[in-house]
PDB file of C-alpha atoms in Angstrom:
ATOM      1  CA  ASN A   1    -217.101 131.006 -40.730  1.00 63.00           C
ATOM      2  CA  ALA A   2    -214.354 131.254 -43.342  1.00 73.00           C
ATOM      3  CA  GLY A   3    -212.059 128.455 -42.113  1.00 92.00           C
ATOM      4  CA  VAL A   4    -209.333 127.909 -44.712  1.00 95.00           C
ATOM      5  CA  THR A   5    -209.471 130.097 -47.818  1.00 95.00           C
ATOM      6  CA  GLN A   6    -207.369 129.605 -50.931  1.00 96.00           C
ATOM      7  CA  THR A   7    -206.852 132.063 -53.762  1.00 96.00           C
ATOM      8  CA  PRO A   8    -207.045 131.813 -56.676  1.00 96.00           C
ATOM      9  CA  LYS A   9    -209.423 128.918 -57.342  1.00 94.00           C
ATOM     10  CA  PHE A  10    -208.313 128.396 -60.942  1.00 95.00           C
ATOM     11  CA  ARG A  11    -205.235 129.432 -62.891  1.00 96.00           C
ATOM     12  CA  VAL A  12    -203.642 128.649 -66.230  1.00 97.00           C
ATOM     13  CA  LEU A  13    -199.910 129.301 -66.545  1.00 97.00           C
ATOM     14  CA  LYS A  14    -197.476 129.046 -69.385  1.00 97.00           C
ATOM     15  CA  THR A  15    -194.341 126.977 -68.877  1.00 98.00           C
ATOM     16  CA  GLY A  16    -191.692 129.095 -67.162  1.00 97.00           C
ATOM     17  CA  GLN A  17    -194.100 131.578 -65.589  1.00 97.00           C
ATOM     18  CA  SER A  18    -194.210 132.124 -61.855  1.00 96.00           C
ATOM     19  CA  MET A  19    -197.101 132.462 -59.464  1.00 96.00           C
ATOM     20  CA  THR A  20    -198.009 132.438 -55.798  1.00 97.00           C
ATOM     21  CA  LEU A  21    -200.910 130.601 -54.208  1.00 97.00           C
ATOM     22  CA  LEU A  22    -202.268 132.148 -51.034  1.00 97.00           C
ATOM     23  CA  CYS A  23    -203.747 130.252 -48.124  1.00 97.00           C
ATOM     24  CA  ALA A  24    -205.397 132.058 -45.218  1.00 97.00           C
ATOM     25  CA  GLN A  25    -206.903 130.538 -42.074  1.00 97.00           C
ATOM     26  CA  ASP A  26    -208.869 132.306 -39.363  1.00 95.00           C
ATOM     27  CA  MET A  27    -208.812 129.544 -36.737  1.00 94.00           C
ATOM     28  CA  ASN A  28    -205.525 130.555 -35.080  1.00 94.00           C
ATOM     29  CA  HIS A  29    -203.967 127.231 -36.081  1.00 93.00           C
ATOM     30  CA  GLU A  30    -200.260 126.717 -35.608  1.00 92.00           C
ATOM     31  CA  TYR A  31    -199.742 124.102 -38.305  1.00 93.00           C
ATOM     32  CA  MET A  32    -200.306 124.658 -42.010  1.00 94.00           C
ATOM     33  CA  TYR A  33    -199.717 122.376 -44.982  1.00 94.00           C
ATOM     34  CA  TRP A  34    -199.667 122.416 -48.760  1.00 97.00           C
ATOM     35  CA  TYR A  35    -200.698 119.271 -50.650  1.00 96.00           C
ATOM     36  CA  ARG A  36    -201.097 118.411 -54.293  1.00 96.00           C
ATOM     37  CA  GLN A  37    -203.764 116.032 -55.524  1.00 92.00           C
ATOM     38  CA  ASP A  38    -203.203 114.014 -58.674  1.00 91.00           C
ATOM     39  CA  PRO A  39    -205.475 111.323 -60.159  1.00 84.00           C
ATOM     40  CA  GLY A  40    -204.903 107.924 -58.595  1.00 80.00           C
ATOM     41  CA  MET A  41    -202.290 109.232 -56.168  1.00 82.00           C
ATOM     42  CA  GLY A  42    -204.231 110.713 -53.296  1.00 84.00           C
ATOM     43  CA  LEU A  43    -202.765 113.820 -51.661  1.00 90.00           C
ATOM     44  CA  ARG A  44    -199.030 114.324 -51.350  1.00 93.00           C
ATOM     45  CA  LEU A  45    -197.415 116.779 -48.962  1.00 93.00           C
ATOM     46  CA  ILE A  46    -195.338 119.526 -50.582  1.00 96.00           C
ATOM     47  CA  HIS A  47    -194.291 121.717 -47.638  1.00 96.00           C
ATOM     48  CA  TYR A  48    -195.545 122.420 -44.162  1.00 93.00           C
ATOM     49  CA  SER A  49    -195.122 124.910 -41.341  1.00 94.00           C
ATOM     50  CA  VAL A  50    -195.269 124.368 -37.592  1.00 91.00           C
ATOM     51  CA  GLY A  51    -195.580 128.046 -36.781  1.00 92.00           C
ATOM     52  CA  GLU A  52    -195.005 131.606 -37.919  1.00 94.00           C
ATOM     53  CA  GLY A  53    -191.604 132.018 -39.540  1.00 94.00           C
ATOM     54  CA  THR A  54    -190.969 128.269 -39.938  1.00 94.00           C
ATOM     55  CA  THR A  55    -191.242 126.004 -42.972  1.00 96.00           C
ATOM     56  CA  ALA A  56    -190.168 122.445 -43.778  1.00 94.00           C
ATOM     57  CA  LYS A  57    -190.099 120.134 -46.773  1.00 94.00           C
ATOM     58  CA  GLY A  58    -192.653 117.428 -47.301  1.00 92.00           C
ATOM     59  CA  GLU A  59    -192.747 114.494 -49.679  1.00 90.00           C
ATOM     60  CA  VAL A  60    -192.601 116.367 -53.014  1.00 95.00           C
ATOM     61  CA  PRO A  61    -190.969 119.800 -52.433  1.00 97.00           C
ATOM     62  CA  ASP A  62    -188.974 120.202 -55.638  1.00 96.00           C
ATOM     63  CA  GLY A  63    -190.015 123.184 -57.762  1.00 96.00           C
ATOM     64  CA  TYR A  64    -191.903 124.872 -54.929  1.00 98.00           C
ATOM     65  CA  ASN A  65    -191.092 127.407 -52.231  1.00 97.00           C
ATOM     66  CA  VAL A  66    -193.152 128.547 -49.267  1.00 98.00           C
ATOM     67  CA  SER A  67    -193.278 131.315 -46.717  1.00 97.00           C
ATOM     68  CA  ARG A  68    -195.119 131.814 -43.429  1.00 97.00           C
ATOM     69  CA  LEU A  69    -194.539 135.439 -42.505  1.00 95.00           C
ATOM     70  CA  LYS A  70    -197.823 135.701 -40.634  1.00 96.00           C
ATOM     71  CA  LYS A  71    -199.442 132.982 -38.575  1.00 96.00           C
ATOM     72  CA  GLN A  72    -202.662 133.080 -40.571  1.00 97.00           C
ATOM     73  CA  ASN A  73    -201.087 132.951 -44.037  1.00 97.00           C
ATOM     74  CA  PHE A  74    -199.101 130.271 -45.856  1.00 98.00           C
ATOM     75  CA  LEU A  75    -197.884 131.059 -49.377  1.00 98.00           C
ATOM     76  CA  LEU A  76    -196.870 128.511 -52.008  1.00 98.00           C
ATOM     77  CA  GLY A  77    -194.678 129.761 -54.849  1.00 98.00           C
ATOM     78  CA  LEU A  78    -193.822 128.298 -58.208  1.00 96.00           C
ATOM     79  CA  GLU A  79    -190.759 130.094 -59.577  1.00 92.00           C
ATOM     80  CA  SER A  80    -190.738 128.503 -63.030  1.00 96.00           C
ATOM     81  CA  ALA A  81    -193.853 126.470 -63.713  1.00 96.00           C
ATOM     82  CA  ALA A  82    -193.614 123.129 -65.522  1.00 97.00           C
ATOM     83  CA  PRO A  83    -196.380 120.961 -67.031  1.00 97.00           C
ATOM     84  CA  SER A  84    -195.650 118.350 -64.313  1.00 96.00           C
ATOM     85  CA  GLN A  85    -196.975 120.866 -61.799  1.00 97.00           C
ATOM     86  CA  THR A  86    -200.448 120.711 -63.315  1.00 97.00           C
ATOM     87  CA  SER A  87    -202.504 119.578 -60.354  1.00 97.00           C
ATOM     88  CA  VAL A  88    -205.070 120.544 -57.750  1.00 94.00           C
ATOM     89  CA  TYR A  89    -203.438 122.180 -54.744  1.00 97.00           C
ATOM     90  CA  PHE A  90    -204.924 122.041 -51.272  1.00 95.00           C
ATOM     91  CA  CYS A  91    -203.960 123.997 -48.227  1.00 96.00           C
ATOM     92  CA  ALA A  92    -204.758 122.625 -44.781  1.00 95.00           C
ATOM     93  CA  SER A  93    -204.320 123.693 -41.197  1.00 94.00           C
ATOM     94  CA  SER A  94    -204.501 122.038 -37.806  1.00 91.00           C
ATOM     95  CA  TYR A  95    -204.472 123.370 -34.268  1.00 87.00           C
ATOM     96  CA  LEU A  96    -201.802 121.376 -32.481  1.00 76.00           C
ATOM     97  CA  GLY A  97    -200.412 119.079 -35.137  1.00 73.00           C
ATOM     98  CA  GLN A  98    -200.881 116.042 -32.914  1.00 80.00           C
ATOM     99  CA  LYS A  99    -201.583 112.748 -34.586  1.00 77.00           C
ATOM    100  CA  ASN A 100    -205.259 112.667 -33.563  1.00 82.00           C
ATOM    101  CA  THR A 101    -205.895 116.257 -34.640  1.00 84.00           C
ATOM    102  CA  GLU A 102    -208.296 116.989 -37.468  1.00 89.00           C
ATOM    103  CA  ALA A 103    -206.898 118.893 -40.437  1.00 91.00           C
ATOM    104  CA  PHE A 104    -209.116 121.516 -42.090  1.00 93.00           C
ATOM    105  CA  PHE A 105    -208.824 121.933 -45.845  1.00 94.00           C
ATOM    106  CA  GLY A 106    -209.410 124.755 -48.260  1.00 95.00           C
ATOM    107  CA  GLN A 107    -211.467 124.322 -51.415  1.00 93.00           C
ATOM    108  CA  GLY A 108    -208.434 123.859 -53.616  1.00 94.00           C
ATOM    109  CA  THR A 109    -206.709 125.622 -56.507  1.00 96.00           C
ATOM    110  CA  ARG A 110    -206.818 123.983 -59.905  1.00 95.00           C
ATOM    111  CA  LEU A 111    -203.602 124.859 -61.736  1.00 97.00           C
ATOM    112  CA  THR A 112    -202.906 124.035 -65.364  1.00 97.00           C
ATOM    113  CA  VAL A 113    -199.461 124.594 -66.837  1.00 97.00           C
ATOM    114  CA  VAL A 114    -199.376 124.612 -70.640  1.00 97.00           C
TER     115      VAL A 114
ATOM    116  CA  GLY B   1    -192.441 103.513 -45.232  1.00 82.00           C
ATOM    117  CA  ASP B   2    -195.881 104.578 -44.111  1.00 88.00           C
ATOM    118  CA  SER B   3    -198.616 103.993 -46.641  1.00 92.00           C
ATOM    119  CA  VAL B   4    -202.363 103.591 -47.107  1.00 95.00           C
ATOM    120  CA  THR B   5    -204.029 101.361 -49.676  1.00 94.00           C
ATOM    121  CA  GLN B   6    -207.694 101.759 -50.568  1.00 93.00           C
ATOM    122  CA  MET B   7    -209.888  99.593 -52.704  1.00 82.00           C
ATOM    123  CA  GLU B   8    -209.848 100.846 -56.227  1.00 79.00           C
ATOM    124  CA  GLY B   9    -212.809 102.656 -57.622  1.00 82.00           C
ATOM    125  CA  PRO B  10    -214.920 103.921 -59.006  1.00 93.00           C
ATOM    126  CA  VAL B  11    -217.728 102.330 -57.035  1.00 95.00           C
ATOM    127  CA  THR B  12    -221.311 102.622 -58.249  1.00 96.00           C
ATOM    128  CA  LEU B  13    -224.241 101.545 -56.090  1.00 96.00           C
ATOM    129  CA  SER B  14    -227.990 101.937 -56.007  1.00 97.00           C
ATOM    130  CA  GLU B  15    -229.656 103.979 -53.293  1.00 97.00           C
ATOM    131  CA  GLU B  16    -230.166 102.030 -50.024  1.00 96.00           C
ATOM    132  CA  ALA B  17    -227.407  99.549 -50.864  1.00 97.00           C
ATOM    133  CA  PHE B  18    -224.765  98.502 -48.328  1.00 97.00           C
ATOM    134  CA  LEU B  19    -221.377 100.147 -48.734  1.00 97.00           C
ATOM    135  CA  THR B  20    -217.914  98.905 -47.883  1.00 97.00           C
ATOM    136  CA  ILE B  21    -214.724 100.690 -48.910  1.00 97.00           C
ATOM    137  CA  ASN B  22    -211.640  98.763 -47.878  1.00 97.00           C
ATOM    138  CA  CYS B  23    -208.595 100.468 -46.404  1.00 97.00           C
ATOM    139  CA  THR B  24    -205.377  98.914 -45.129  1.00 97.00           C
ATOM    140  CA  TYR B  25    -202.306 100.659 -43.833  1.00 97.00           C
ATOM    141  CA  THR B  26    -198.620 100.195 -43.108  1.00 95.00           C
ATOM    142  CA  ALA B  27    -197.088 102.326 -40.400  1.00 92.00           C
ATOM    143  CA  THR B  28    -194.296 102.413 -37.867  1.00 84.00           C
ATOM    144  CA  GLY B  29    -195.645 103.104 -34.427  1.00 82.00           C
ATOM    145  CA  TYR B  30    -199.307 103.667 -33.614  1.00 87.00           C
ATOM    146  CA  PRO B  31    -201.064 105.963 -36.031  1.00 93.00           C
ATOM    147  CA  SER B  32    -204.443 107.601 -35.790  1.00 94.00           C
ATOM    148  CA  LEU B  33    -206.747 106.738 -38.676  1.00 96.00           C
ATOM    149  CA  PHE B  34    -209.131 108.993 -40.560  1.00 96.00           C
ATOM    150  CA  TRP B  35    -211.697 108.960 -43.309  1.00 97.00           C
ATOM    151  CA  TYR B  36    -212.045 112.215 -45.217  1.00 96.00           C
ATOM    152  CA  VAL B  37    -214.738 112.946 -47.806  1.00 96.00           C
ATOM    153  CA  GLN B  38    -214.504 115.286 -50.780  1.00 92.00           C
ATOM    154  CA  TYR B  39    -217.760 116.436 -52.340  1.00 93.00           C
ATOM    155  CA  PRO B  40    -217.677 117.775 -55.903  1.00 88.00           C
ATOM    156  CA  GLY B  41    -215.877 121.105 -56.147  1.00 84.00           C
ATOM    157  CA  GLU B  42    -214.977 121.192 -52.474  1.00 86.00           C
ATOM    158  CA  GLY B  43    -212.000 120.488 -50.249  1.00 88.00           C
ATOM    159  CA  LEU B  44    -211.635 117.490 -48.003  1.00 92.00           C
ATOM    160  CA  GLN B  45    -213.582 117.353 -44.764  1.00 94.00           C
ATOM    161  CA  LEU B  46    -213.287 114.948 -41.886  1.00 95.00           C
ATOM    162  CA  LEU B  47    -215.876 112.182 -41.912  1.00 97.00           C
ATOM    163  CA  LEU B  48    -214.698 110.134 -38.933  1.00 97.00           C
ATOM    164  CA  LYS B  49    -211.604 109.106 -37.049  1.00 96.00           C
ATOM    165  CA  ALA B  50    -210.236 106.529 -34.602  1.00 96.00           C
ATOM    166  CA  THR B  51    -207.172 107.061 -32.473  1.00 93.00           C
ATOM    167  CA  LYS B  52    -206.361 103.618 -31.056  1.00 92.00           C
ATOM    168  CA  ALA B  53    -206.909  99.928 -31.694  1.00 94.00           C
ATOM    169  CA  ASP B  54    -210.532  98.715 -31.496  1.00 95.00           C
ATOM    170  CA  ASP B  55    -211.892 102.270 -31.529  1.00 96.00           C
ATOM    171  CA  LYS B  56    -214.925 102.764 -33.758  1.00 97.00           C
ATOM    172  CA  GLY B  57    -215.420 106.086 -35.495  1.00 97.00           C
ATOM    173  CA  SER B  58    -218.899 107.001 -36.712  1.00 97.00           C
ATOM    174  CA  ASN B  59    -220.648 109.927 -38.350  1.00 97.00           C
ATOM    175  CA  LYS B  60    -223.638 110.430 -40.691  1.00 95.00           C
ATOM    176  CA  GLY B  61    -224.364 106.694 -40.662  1.00 97.00           C
ATOM    177  CA  PHE B  62    -220.813 105.765 -41.660  1.00 98.00           C
ATOM    178  CA  GLU B  63    -218.650 103.593 -39.416  1.00 98.00           C
ATOM    179  CA  ALA B  64    -215.092 102.311 -39.368  1.00 98.00           C
ATOM    180  CA  THR B  65    -213.236 100.245 -36.779  1.00 98.00           C
ATOM    181  CA  TYR B  66    -209.498 100.449 -36.141  1.00 97.00           C
ATOM    182  CA  ARG B  67    -208.256  96.863 -36.514  1.00 96.00           C
ATOM    183  CA  LYS B  68    -204.636  96.600 -35.472  1.00 94.00           C
ATOM    184  CA  GLU B  69    -204.397  92.851 -36.083  1.00 94.00           C
ATOM    185  CA  THR B  70    -205.367  93.234 -39.738  1.00 96.00           C
ATOM    186  CA  THR B  71    -204.038  96.832 -40.118  1.00 96.00           C
ATOM    187  CA  SER B  72    -207.368  97.862 -41.562  1.00 97.00           C
ATOM    188  CA  PHE B  73    -209.912 100.665 -41.247  1.00 98.00           C
ATOM    189  CA  HIS B  74    -212.745  99.741 -43.601  1.00 98.00           C
ATOM    190  CA  LEU B  75    -215.558 102.258 -44.148  1.00 98.00           C
ATOM    191  CA  GLU B  76    -219.137 100.960 -44.005  1.00 98.00           C
ATOM    192  CA  LYS B  77    -222.643 102.333 -44.315  1.00 98.00           C
ATOM    193  CA  GLY B  78    -225.809 100.294 -44.121  1.00 97.00           C
ATOM    194  CA  SER B  79    -227.937 102.272 -46.564  1.00 96.00           C
ATOM    195  CA  VAL B  80    -226.380 104.811 -48.886  1.00 97.00           C
ATOM    196  CA  GLN B  81    -228.085 107.879 -50.305  1.00 97.00           C
ATOM    197  CA  VAL B  82    -227.556 109.852 -53.509  1.00 96.00           C
ATOM    198  CA  SER B  83    -226.077 112.634 -51.367  1.00 96.00           C
ATOM    199  CA  ASP B  84    -223.231 110.275 -50.329  1.00 97.00           C
ATOM    200  CA  SER B  85    -221.761 110.497 -53.828  1.00 97.00           C
ATOM    201  CA  ALA B  86    -218.244 111.813 -53.311  1.00 96.00           C
ATOM    202  CA  VAL B  87    -214.596 110.789 -53.199  1.00 94.00           C
ATOM    203  CA  TYR B  88    -213.529 109.084 -49.958  1.00 96.00           C
ATOM    204  CA  PHE B  89    -209.964 109.142 -48.662  1.00 95.00           C
ATOM    205  CA  CYS B  90    -208.523 106.931 -45.982  1.00 96.00           C
ATOM    206  CA  ALA B  91    -205.563 108.465 -44.141  1.00 95.00           C
ATOM    207  CA  LEU B  92    -203.195 107.718 -41.319  1.00 93.00           C
ATOM    208  CA  SER B  93    -201.666 110.297 -39.051  1.00 91.00           C
ATOM    209  CA  ILE B  94    -198.329 110.016 -37.285  1.00 87.00           C
ATOM    210  CA  ILE B  95    -195.798 112.403 -35.810  1.00 83.00           C
ATOM    211  CA  GLN B  96    -192.573 112.936 -37.760  1.00 77.00           C
ATOM    212  CA  GLY B  97    -191.379 116.359 -36.707  1.00 73.00           C
ATOM    213  CA  ALA B  98    -194.956 117.493 -37.152  1.00 76.00           C
ATOM    214  CA  GLN B  99    -198.256 115.770 -37.825  1.00 81.00           C
ATOM    215  CA  LYS B 100    -197.871 113.784 -41.009  1.00 84.00           C
ATOM    216  CA  LEU B 101    -200.988 112.726 -42.876  1.00 88.00           C
ATOM    217  CA  VAL B 102    -200.578 109.919 -45.400  1.00 91.00           C
ATOM    218  CA  PHE B 103    -203.519 109.493 -47.774  1.00 92.00           C
ATOM    219  CA  GLY B 104    -204.775 106.633 -49.832  1.00 93.00           C
ATOM    220  CA  GLN B 105    -205.498 107.242 -53.496  1.00 91.00           C
ATOM    221  CA  GLY B 106    -209.185 107.929 -52.935  1.00 92.00           C
ATOM    222  CA  THR B 107    -212.306 106.005 -53.956  1.00 94.00           C
ATOM    223  CA  ARG B 108    -214.946 107.702 -56.052  1.00 94.00           C
ATOM    224  CA  LEU B 109    -218.442 106.650 -55.005  1.00 96.00           C
ATOM    225  CA  THR B 110    -221.519 107.250 -57.143  1.00 96.00           C
ATOM    226  CA  ILE B 111    -224.992 106.456 -55.846  1.00 97.00           C
ATOM    227  CA  ASN B 112    -227.781 106.112 -58.383  1.00 96.00           C
ATOM    228  CA  PRO B 113    -231.420 106.759 -57.420  1.00 94.00           C
TER     229      PRO B 113
END
């Protein structure tokens, strides 16, 4: 059972470079999320999607873009990477997005911007 | 705004010790409450949850009770094992357009044999 799969798992970027993180889920979930995890700050929501073709901003959206062209995939883009974007990125999905619904997480992508 | 505060770590215990990790929250409305666990090199996975006041969530020997009067959801385990070493996140869940999960900062737990 794959669940939520993130690629790549590790990446080092130079300042100003661009990249795309891919998240794929095979559970037919409607809702998908991108979080970043920084030491001492827990997880913070970057962007989310409530269904195919829809996206919305979360708590810390600046410097990131997202797309949800297919229900199973949620892409996170960095157009011009900055050292402040060094973090661990987690994708998550949930079935109905109701407040008592469990979110399923990928294994994370560790990104370093130098 | 909505927020979650966890006891600061790291926490180091000996095997078979009693564990408490404190969690308090601030929220408008009536959130659901979760504990997630992150083992080394892995993503977060649900440990337990409670959806209304006085509910008790339990799993793998861990328990937490939703206390509305004290806005708390403390995690407890009577006898910890080395395999419980992980980072634990308390989170609240509300609806703001979509499900919104608000996480605490995480507590790193290390259990020594």
